[in-house]
Amino acid sequence: MSSLFSFQHRLSLSLFSSPSFPNSSDSSLSAAGNKLTQSSPLFAPKDLYDDDDALMFVTSRGSGQDMSRRVRQRVEENKVVSPSCCSVIGYEDLAPKAQHYVDWTSLSYDTVLLLFTRLNYRDRASLASTCRTWRSLGASSCLWTSLDLRPHKFDLSMASSLSTRCANLHKVRFRGLDSADAIVNLRARNLREISGDYCRKITDATLSMIAARHEALESLQLGPDFCERITSDAVKVIAFCCPKLRKLRLSGMRDVNSEAIESLSKHCPQLSDVGFLDCLNINEEALGKVASLRYLSVAGTISMNWRVAAESWEKLPRLTALDASRTSVDHVSVSRLFKSSQSLRVVCALNCPLLEHDVNFKGKLLIAKFDDNSKMPNDIFSHWRDLISNDETMRWIEWIISHSLLRMAESNSQALNNFWLNHGAKLLLRLMQSSQEDVQERAATGLATFIVVDDENASIDCGRAEAVMRDGGIRLLLTLAKSWREGLQSEAAKAIANLSVNANVAKAVAEEGGIDVLAGLAKSMNRLVAEEAAGGLWNLSVGEEHKSMNRLVAEEAAGGLWNLSVGEEHKNEIAKAGGVNALVKLIFRWPNGCDGVLERAAGALANLAADDKCSTEVARAGGVHALVMLARNCKYEGAQEQAARALANLAAHGDSNNNNAAVGQEAGALEALVQLTKSPHEGVQQEAAGALWNLSFDDKNRESIAAFGGVEALVALAKSCSDASTGLQERAAGALWGLSVSEANSIAIGQEGGIPPLIALAGSEAEDVHETAAGALWNLAFNPGNALRIVAEGGVTALVHLCSSSVSKMARFMAALALAYMFDGRMDEYAMIGTSSESASKSVSLAGARIKALKHIESFVTTFMEPQVFAAAALSSAPSMLAQVSEKVRIPEAGHLRCSGSEIGRFVTMLRNPSPILKACAAFALVQFTIPGGRHAMHHASLMQNAGEARILRSAAAAANMPREAKIFAKIVLRNLEHHHQAECSKGKKSVIL
């Protein structure tokens, strides 16, 4: 018996450190069986995160869903995707640059403060904890006037920890419902600006609470995704609680009624900028009563009554600019507004189908969709600035145009193709140079989105992509990507990734130094930044003709995928994006001489294979063959280690798929893993032993491993790992545990000298190690010859120590069962026969060892016996009382152990043993193996029913000479058998009905 396990790469990184790839030795055993080592979501240099894989990955963020599209290039067999550009960038250009270190104690306070301003809030707080001086500087009020909460998870606990620094906080940007709920815990009473995105789940209650806690609020913006759960009631609360409000922009509300708008007019006398964008219904007449309005946007509200709107809004005394983009406004309404309004200077009407021709008025500006190049000056924004001569209005124009262009890009309308080619791309590129960060981000997102023309097939419009390139977009995007602001980094990297699907653009990105930029971003601590950068690296890596460059790019991309695959939330996304196929093809593409690519690709597959569904995808994509090829042929220890780890994780899902058997059946797989246990590198040994442990759960694999010399190799490994890591010790013992399920292998392990190293490992202080060694010794003790060897090698002392002292209930349980096997009488008979030459050469006092063992077995069982509960159960056999006892004695992890018929039979036979202690121990074990809910409880119950063991149990439960605890345990086992029988019958009836 043994336990399956799988594990993922563990990454950890402290600020400013530069570690190499760590190994996965520090993993922890899930007592339940499958071994899953959860990895830290931190990112390390050089081998960093990536997000998707080799396939084109498109995420549509339209109309209130997500906010952009993401593309990953498809790798098609026998197809050249992009031309060579290795003549542009040489290998030496991609080599890591020399690093220069500065003594931080020599930095001036101003320099330290400048450093702090370039960090996100989490890193800023962490850096402030390094010393007293920096703690004082880190608390400077100038550093905490603005917070961008989007890059990392922000919840109530984080808000509470930052609250002491937020007395002078004026501006906050957040993302999602959890962050919105936590904002009030910042206790920033002087907060003036709040801007949020991903607001679909935000409700009236959350928004009302934010408004009530921040009476000094001057600006509130939520969008561009839809705020579907926010109603006019929340707008009324905002109006009442925030009398200083100047700017209110909300996207995607279903209805903005007259009461809400009139409340704004009544309670917010300084309100000058209102945007109700993409709303289903707005009361036009009520908006005409907000006399303080200067800037109004109703973009995307197609149900507008423009006759009423024109009549009402022409009377607004201060209205300077109106955004009617993507609405049904016509030239009649625009003409009336321009003629009648004394203050109106600008109307933005992008993508308005009914605005058939331009409306020209001296001193007025109409921003509409042009049909040819002659209508648009090269520097359109400078032209507008000359007409308007007002910086505030120009900032508003930039904001509303960036919003409308993003919405137009999301609509993916082919009717806009000429607009994008002639004007749209230029507008987005110009907006990327805005002084407003949110405008820059939205422009980059729009750029990443408008080039995607087919979400399903993840293809881009090459004409649009090359238009961006011709207008200098690549250099602009790379400049944004080098910004210290993580929001800009993420959106710029996303745009570069999508553009790089086009071969010509990919070449331009490489020529402009984009590979170094993206490789640097792939090392970001921010998951979104690393994800997008890795996607860009991946797209750049596609192409057969320029492998000299692409190998390094693919290495970074695979490294990014490796790190992203650590997070559970990303695995299915990577698989859906075709990442599994991409990684497998990566191994076949560079099978030799590309150690970094192979290591990272195998590492990413290993992480993905730890997930059950993704494990199946890896096997389906040919991953087993690719990984076995690496394990057999690659000489680089890093790739060997990750290939073995991936095979181990593939084999860890034996209960849910056929991967375990598939790995064993792959030609050369088991032989290669056995050979890897002999590697001089500990990491390779550890992962190979782990793979053999998991594979040994298949009957055919178990025998094949032995046939390829697995017993000898693993015994040698166990002997040599006394000073090795606990991970290697655990896996060496685990592999022997798995092999020892077979009687022939058990005997071979004993004869090969495997018992002494297992006894030594059983004495380890590491719980994982001594627990696994106890399991192996339990299996080995089933054979009387091995049991005698355990006694002769001093194993009784080790097992007794485990039985009484281990903090692991499983280790104590298996040690007790091993001792029970050794002293139930079969070893005595074997010793008397004298067939063992080893036993003849040693003078062994079995009697003394037996007394010692039974004493500690009794103590172990007694620890689970609560006197009052057992006394009550002895007087009553009521089901409720037996259930109470069962719950008290249950070891949950024991339910994951699977016993053979001969092992179950031996415990039943032990109920007739003269020793009352062994009777109680046997009954206790049978309780553990049959408790409902156990992984193999039904299997054990079936074995007992088929063998007629219920009769012996009933006899034991009624016997006068049976110890009290054994009688109670026997009754519980009978109750468990009845439960499983009824469950089986019920299942049979259901199947008949179906």
XYZ file of C-alpha atoms in Angstrom, residues 447-923:
477
model
C -4.853 48.867 -30.265
C -4.634 45.276 -29.048
C -8.328 44.792 -29.791
C -9.034 46.417 -33.140
C -6.509 44.249 -35.016
C -8.320 41.042 -33.985
C -10.909 40.215 -36.602
C -11.815 36.607 -35.815
C -12.163 35.613 -32.183
C -12.942 31.981 -32.911
C -9.907 31.366 -35.114
C -7.765 33.935 -33.343
C -6.626 35.725 -36.491
C -5.635 39.349 -36.916
C -6.059 41.838 -39.729
C -2.597 42.138 -41.253
C -3.444 45.456 -42.909
C -4.391 47.034 -39.595
C -1.338 45.558 -37.863
C 1.000 46.918 -40.509
C -0.749 50.301 -40.395
C 0.179 50.482 -36.713
C 3.750 49.584 -37.593
C 3.982 52.178 -40.381
C 2.768 54.938 -38.088
C 5.458 54.236 -35.492
C 3.274 52.193 -33.184
C 5.890 49.578 -32.288
C 8.293 52.098 -30.815
C 5.467 53.822 -28.937
C 4.245 50.544 -27.463
C 7.726 49.520 -26.379
C 8.151 52.906 -24.723
C 4.906 52.374 -22.808
C 5.989 48.839 -21.921
C 9.089 50.294 -20.259
C 6.981 52.537 -18.045
C 7.150 51.885 -14.312
C 3.346 51.862 -14.206
C 2.147 48.277 -14.279
C -1.186 49.058 -15.919
C 0.612 50.546 -18.919
C 3.084 47.668 -18.992
C 0.303 45.090 -19.153
C -1.759 46.762 -21.884
C 1.277 47.628 -24.008
C 2.599 44.066 -23.768
C -0.814 42.746 -24.779
C -0.863 44.965 -27.875
C 2.672 43.914 -28.822
C 1.711 40.258 -28.395
C -1.288 40.536 -30.693
C 0.570 42.579 -33.292
C 3.444 40.087 -33.325
C 1.242 37.447 -34.899
C 2.019 39.270 -38.143
C 5.457 38.257 -39.426
C 6.472 41.733 -40.547
C 5.432 43.288 -37.272
C 7.237 40.559 -35.338
C 10.408 41.428 -37.219
C 9.940 45.113 -36.413
C 9.390 44.323 -32.740
C 12.647 42.376 -32.698
C 14.524 45.168 -34.497
C 13.290 47.736 -31.983
C 14.584 45.675 -29.050
C 11.200 44.257 -28.128
C 12.547 40.877 -27.108
C 14.611 42.348 -24.286
C 11.702 44.510 -23.180
C 9.243 41.608 -23.111
C 11.743 39.283 -21.471
C 12.151 41.845 -18.717
C 8.399 42.197 -18.264
C 8.033 38.415 -18.153
C 9.965 38.585 -14.882
C 7.466 40.996 -13.355
C 6.010 40.330 -9.933
C 2.681 41.395 -11.408
C 0.874 38.371 -12.842
C -0.986 40.321 -15.530
C 2.176 42.008 -16.775
C 4.115 38.747 -16.834
C 1.211 37.001 -18.535
C 0.963 39.467 -21.405
C 4.729 39.714 -21.850
C 5.068 35.951 -22.005
C 2.331 35.850 -24.620
C 4.270 38.343 -26.708
C 7.438 36.299 -26.381
C 5.520 33.243 -27.416
C 4.175 34.845 -30.589
C 7.652 36.067 -31.428
C 9.025 32.567 -30.999
C 6.867 31.052 -33.750
C 8.565 30.477 -37.074
C 10.900 27.879 -38.528
C 13.191 30.213 -40.444
C 14.772 32.156 -37.602
C 15.420 29.610 -34.902
C 18.682 31.254 -33.861
C 16.617 34.094 -32.392
C 13.440 32.185 -31.709
C 15.092 29.615 -29.487
C 15.839 32.281 -26.907
C 12.429 33.852 -27.280
C 10.747 30.472 -26.933
C 12.843 29.832 -23.855
C 11.480 32.958 -22.207
C 7.941 32.168 -23.351
C 8.098 28.609 -22.049
C 9.511 29.962 -18.809
C 6.577 32.314 -18.560
C 4.149 29.476 -19.148
C 5.977 27.453 -16.536
C 5.422 30.076 -13.883
C 1.857 30.887 -14.892
C 1.026 27.183 -14.805
C 1.834 27.192 -11.086
C -1.450 28.980 -10.353
C -4.503 26.757 -10.324
C -6.606 29.477 -11.897
C -4.413 29.593 -15.029
C -4.063 25.929 -15.905
C -7.354 25.463 -17.687
C -6.928 28.805 -19.446
C -3.543 27.700 -20.768
C -4.980 24.383 -21.916
C -7.959 26.044 -23.620
C -5.618 28.442 -25.368
C -3.764 25.521 -26.921
C -0.817 25.931 -24.604
C -0.414 22.217 -23.978
C -0.038 21.457 -27.676
C 2.377 24.342 -27.994
C 4.650 23.114 -25.229
C 4.710 19.573 -26.595
C 5.571 20.859 -30.060
C 8.266 23.009 -28.526
C 10.019 19.887 -27.237
C 9.852 18.227 -30.642
C 11.023 21.414 -32.376
C 14.222 21.774 -30.379
C 15.067 18.274 -29.128
C 18.815 18.931 -28.994
C 21.053 21.787 -27.963
C 18.306 23.975 -26.521
C 18.493 23.072 -22.863
C 16.719 26.175 -21.580
C 13.746 25.702 -23.892
C 13.427 22.028 -22.996
C 13.678 22.631 -19.254
C 11.039 25.343 -19.281
C 8.691 23.486 -21.599
C 8.909 20.334 -19.491
C 8.494 22.380 -16.300
C 5.331 24.000 -17.623
C 3.950 20.600 -18.678
C 4.766 19.261 -15.219
C 2.734 21.997 -13.555
C -0.148 21.508 -15.965
C -0.085 17.728 -15.487
C -0.723 18.194 -11.771
C -4.291 19.118 -12.724
C -6.497 16.144 -13.609
C -8.114 17.681 -16.701
C -4.899 19.219 -17.958
C -3.131 15.915 -17.366
C -5.457 14.295 -19.886
C -4.767 17.126 -22.342
C -1.013 16.622 -21.983
C -1.348 12.919 -22.773
C -3.702 13.578 -25.678
C -1.264 16.090 -27.182
C 1.547 13.537 -27.278
C 3.138 14.775 -24.096
C 3.984 11.309 -22.807
C 6.092 10.535 -25.869
C 7.786 13.944 -25.791
C 8.627 13.723 -22.092
C 9.911 10.164 -22.332
C 12.069 11.262 -25.252
C 13.556 13.950 -23.009
C 14.081 11.554 -20.136
C 15.854 9.067 -22.408
C 17.927 11.288 -24.667
C 18.520 14.691 -23.083
C 21.774 15.003 -21.149
C 20.968 18.295 -19.424
C 20.005 17.685 -15.818
C 17.493 20.551 -15.699
C 15.469 19.093 -18.571
C 15.808 15.580 -17.142
C 14.503 16.742 -13.782
C 11.475 18.511 -15.221
C 10.687 15.656 -17.626
C 10.690 13.189 -14.734
C 8.549 15.546 -12.659
C 6.052 15.864 -15.492
C 5.856 12.072 -15.886
C 5.321 11.775 -12.139
C 2.402 14.192 -12.254
C 0.924 12.490 -15.315
C 0.963 9.209 -13.405
C -0.595 10.729 -10.287
C -4.181 10.529 -11.516
C -4.540 6.768 -11.716
C -8.062 6.809 -10.343
C -9.402 9.223 -12.949
C -7.585 8.535 -16.229
C -5.306 6.078 -18.000
C -2.159 8.170 -17.951
C -0.428 5.964 -15.389
C -0.685 2.926 -17.633
C 0.078 5.023 -20.725
C 3.385 6.232 -19.310
C 4.364 2.691 -18.385
C 3.506 1.419 -21.847
C 5.551 4.110 -23.619
C 8.671 2.451 -24.982
C 11.703 3.137 -22.805
C 9.851 5.152 -20.179
C 10.368 2.930 -17.138
C 13.904 2.002 -18.091
C 14.811 5.674 -18.517
C 13.350 6.615 -15.132
C 15.235 3.771 -13.435
C 18.445 5.061 -15.016
C 17.716 8.619 -13.897
C 17.660 7.464 -10.268
C 21.389 6.860 -10.755
C 22.031 10.445 -11.884
C 24.697 12.403 -9.992
C 22.180 15.239 -9.599
C 19.905 15.027 -6.580
C 17.022 16.855 -8.245
C 16.947 14.353 -11.095
C 17.100 11.435 -8.664
C 14.236 12.854 -6.644
C 11.881 13.415 -9.561
C 12.693 10.039 -11.134
C 12.003 8.258 -7.837
C 8.758 10.216 -7.517
C 7.696 9.140 -10.992
C 8.469 5.484 -10.209
C 6.485 5.788 -6.980
C 3.379 6.956 -8.825
C 3.844 4.478 -11.672
C 4.164 1.574 -9.227
C 0.435 1.804 -8.547
C -0.227 0.045 -11.825
C 0.252 -3.741 -11.555
C 2.020 -4.081 -14.906
C 4.205 -1.064 -14.261
C 5.211 -2.437 -10.879
C 6.527 -5.663 -12.363
C 8.154 -3.898 -15.317
C 10.003 -1.478 -13.042
C 11.451 -4.453 -11.175
C 12.378 -6.148 -14.451
C 14.377 -3.062 -15.500
C 16.392 -3.163 -12.279
C 14.173 -0.794 -10.323
C 14.477 -2.675 -7.028
C 18.259 -2.600 -7.061
C 18.381 1.042 -8.184
C 15.923 2.269 -5.572
C 17.518 0.306 -2.749
C 20.868 1.821 -3.733
C 19.237 5.259 -3.783
C 17.705 4.725 -0.335
C 21.112 3.668 1.006
C 22.845 6.730 -0.397
C 20.342 9.429 0.560
C 20.845 9.555 4.319
C 22.274 13.078 4.009
C 20.094 14.162 1.075
C 17.055 16.404 1.040
C 13.873 15.213 2.674
C 12.206 15.284 -0.735
C 14.603 12.693 -2.127
C 14.374 10.566 1.003
C 10.596 10.593 0.899
C 10.425 9.615 -2.779
C 13.033 6.886 -2.479
C 11.074 5.342 0.396
C 7.809 5.931 -1.449
C 8.983 4.148 -4.582
C 10.040 1.144 -2.499
C 6.678 1.306 -0.738
C 4.905 1.149 -4.091
C 7.024 -1.711 -5.429
C 6.626 -3.721 -2.212
C 2.913 -4.192 -2.903
C 4.043 -7.171 -5.004
C 5.088 -10.198 -2.947
C 7.956 -10.944 -5.324
C 9.207 -7.372 -5.163
C 8.828 -7.341 -1.389
C 11.067 -10.389 -1.076
C 13.550 -8.907 -3.567
C 13.757 -5.633 -1.609
C 14.515 -7.569 1.563
C 17.150 -9.712 -0.110
C 18.722 -6.674 -1.825
C 19.296 -5.008 1.562
C 16.472 -2.481 1.399
C 15.308 -2.901 4.983
C 18.210 -1.165 6.837
C 17.944 2.119 4.866
C 14.171 2.130 5.337
C 14.610 1.665 9.082
C 17.044 4.593 9.042
C 14.542 6.742 7.146
C 11.831 5.736 9.630
C 13.965 7.483 12.249
C 13.907 10.772 10.334
C 12.467 13.793 12.091
C 10.745 14.824 8.848
C 7.125 13.697 8.983
C 6.854 13.018 5.256
C 9.945 10.827 5.298
C 9.218 8.664 8.330
C 5.565 8.311 7.336
C 6.513 6.972 3.908
C 9.192 4.695 5.348
C 6.624 3.323 7.815
C 4.342 2.471 4.893
C 7.150 0.604 3.129
C 8.062 -1.323 6.286
C 4.410 -2.214 6.811
C 4.245 -3.756 3.338
C 7.566 -5.557 3.800
C 6.551 -6.929 7.207
C 3.724 -8.879 5.573
C 6.385 -11.381 4.475
C 7.675 -13.291 7.530
C 11.219 -13.382 6.158
C 11.256 -9.611 5.877
C 9.645 -9.313 9.296
C 12.527 -11.292 10.764
C 15.030 -9.046 8.959
C 13.308 -5.964 10.391
C 13.693 -7.380 13.904
C 17.308 -8.363 13.261
C 18.195 -4.876 11.963
C 16.732 -3.085 14.961
C 13.532 -2.127 13.224
C 11.343 -2.836 16.245
C 12.869 0.078 18.120
C 12.339 2.399 15.150
C 8.732 1.304 14.650
C 7.959 1.515 18.352
C 9.336 5.049 18.393
C 7.135 5.984 15.455
C 4.119 4.294 16.967
C 4.427 6.311 20.142
C 6.035 9.605 19.140
C 5.223 10.652 15.580
C 2.963 13.662 15.141
C 1.512 11.912 12.083
C -1.425 9.647 12.873
C -0.757 7.815 9.628
C 2.848 7.094 10.564
C 1.775 5.792 13.975
C -1.009 3.731 12.408
C 1.219 2.066 9.807
C 3.992 1.457 12.338
C 1.474 -0.264 14.620
C 0.225 -2.439 11.738
C 3.799 -3.370 10.780
C 4.441 -4.473 14.366
C 1.176 -6.411 14.359
C 2.269 -8.292 11.207
C 5.610 -9.079 12.801
C 4.211 -10.528 15.995
C 0.973 -12.246 14.987
C 2.806 -15.589 15.001
C 3.792 -16.081 11.376
C 7.332 -14.762 11.864
C 7.790 -17.116 14.818
C 6.869 -20.069 12.663
C 9.225 -18.876 9.923
C 12.091 -18.458 12.408
C 11.547 -21.961 13.799
C 11.629 -23.477 10.324
C 15.071 -21.928 9.952
C 14.893 -21.267 6.237
C 16.587 -17.926 6.597
C 20.373 -17.972 6.699
C 20.305 -14.406 7.934
C 18.192 -15.304 10.964
C 20.459 -18.192 11.796
C 23.472 -15.868 11.947
C 21.838 -13.474 14.394
C 20.716 -14.164 17.909
C 17.363 -12.505 18.051
C 15.235 -12.324 21.147
C 11.789 -12.443 19.589
C 10.113 -12.709 22.955
C 11.547 -9.431 24.250
C 10.801 -7.651 21.000
C 7.239 -9.001 21.044
C 6.531 -7.669 24.542
C 7.884 -4.269 23.575
C 5.886 -4.134 20.356
C 2.571 -5.221 21.870
C 2.889 -2.677 24.644
C 3.143 0.196 22.180
C 0.461 -1.197 19.884
C -1.881 -1.194 22.864
C -0.903 2.367 23.766
C -1.531 3.485 20.199
C -5.038 2.011 20.033
C -5.847 3.330 23.500
C -5.140 6.917 22.441
C -8.290 6.770 20.276
C -10.507 5.383 23.024
C -12.407 8.045 24.917
C -13.436 6.251 28.149
C -16.937 7.684 28.513
C -17.837 7.063 24.866
C -16.506 3.502 24.914
C -18.220 2.723 28.215
C -21.533 3.885 26.766
C -20.950 1.928 23.546
C -20.218 -1.215 25.534
C -23.663 -0.965 27.144
C -25.527 -0.039 23.984
C -25.067 -1.044 20.351
C -27.353 1.684 19.103
C -26.302 2.993 15.667
C -25.934 6.521 17.016
C -23.532 5.331 19.704
C -21.466 3.286 17.242
C -21.365 6.260 14.879
C -20.021 8.394 17.711
C -17.241 5.888 18.412
C -16.472 5.600 14.694
C -16.036 9.340 14.422
C -13.730 9.427 17.444
C -11.377 6.726 16.157
C -11.367 7.684 12.497
C -8.046 8.504 10.797
C -9.237 10.251 7.608
C -6.028 9.626 5.669
C -6.252 5.882 6.270
C -9.278 5.785 4.001
C -6.942 6.380 1.063
C -4.981 3.188 1.640
C -5.882 0.218 -0.546
C -5.468 -3.312 0.816
C -5.399 -6.601 -1.029
C -7.643 -9.531 -0.186
C -4.781 -11.333 1.569
C -4.093 -8.280 3.763
C -7.749 -7.900 4.740
C -7.874 -11.649 5.384
C -4.855 -11.436 7.641
C -6.498 -8.792 9.834
C -9.669 -10.886 10.036
C -7.578 -13.918 11.029
C -5.873 -11.752 13.641
C -9.248 -11.406 15.388
C -8.689 -15.025 16.524
C -5.166 -14.392 17.762
C -4.584 -15.273 21.420
C -3.323 -11.743 22.091
C -6.183 -9.373 23.035
C -3.985 -6.463 21.924
C -3.662 -7.845 18.408
C -7.390 -8.533 18.310
C -8.113 -4.910 19.161
C -5.503 -3.675 16.670
C -6.911 -5.824 13.844
C -10.470 -4.669 14.532
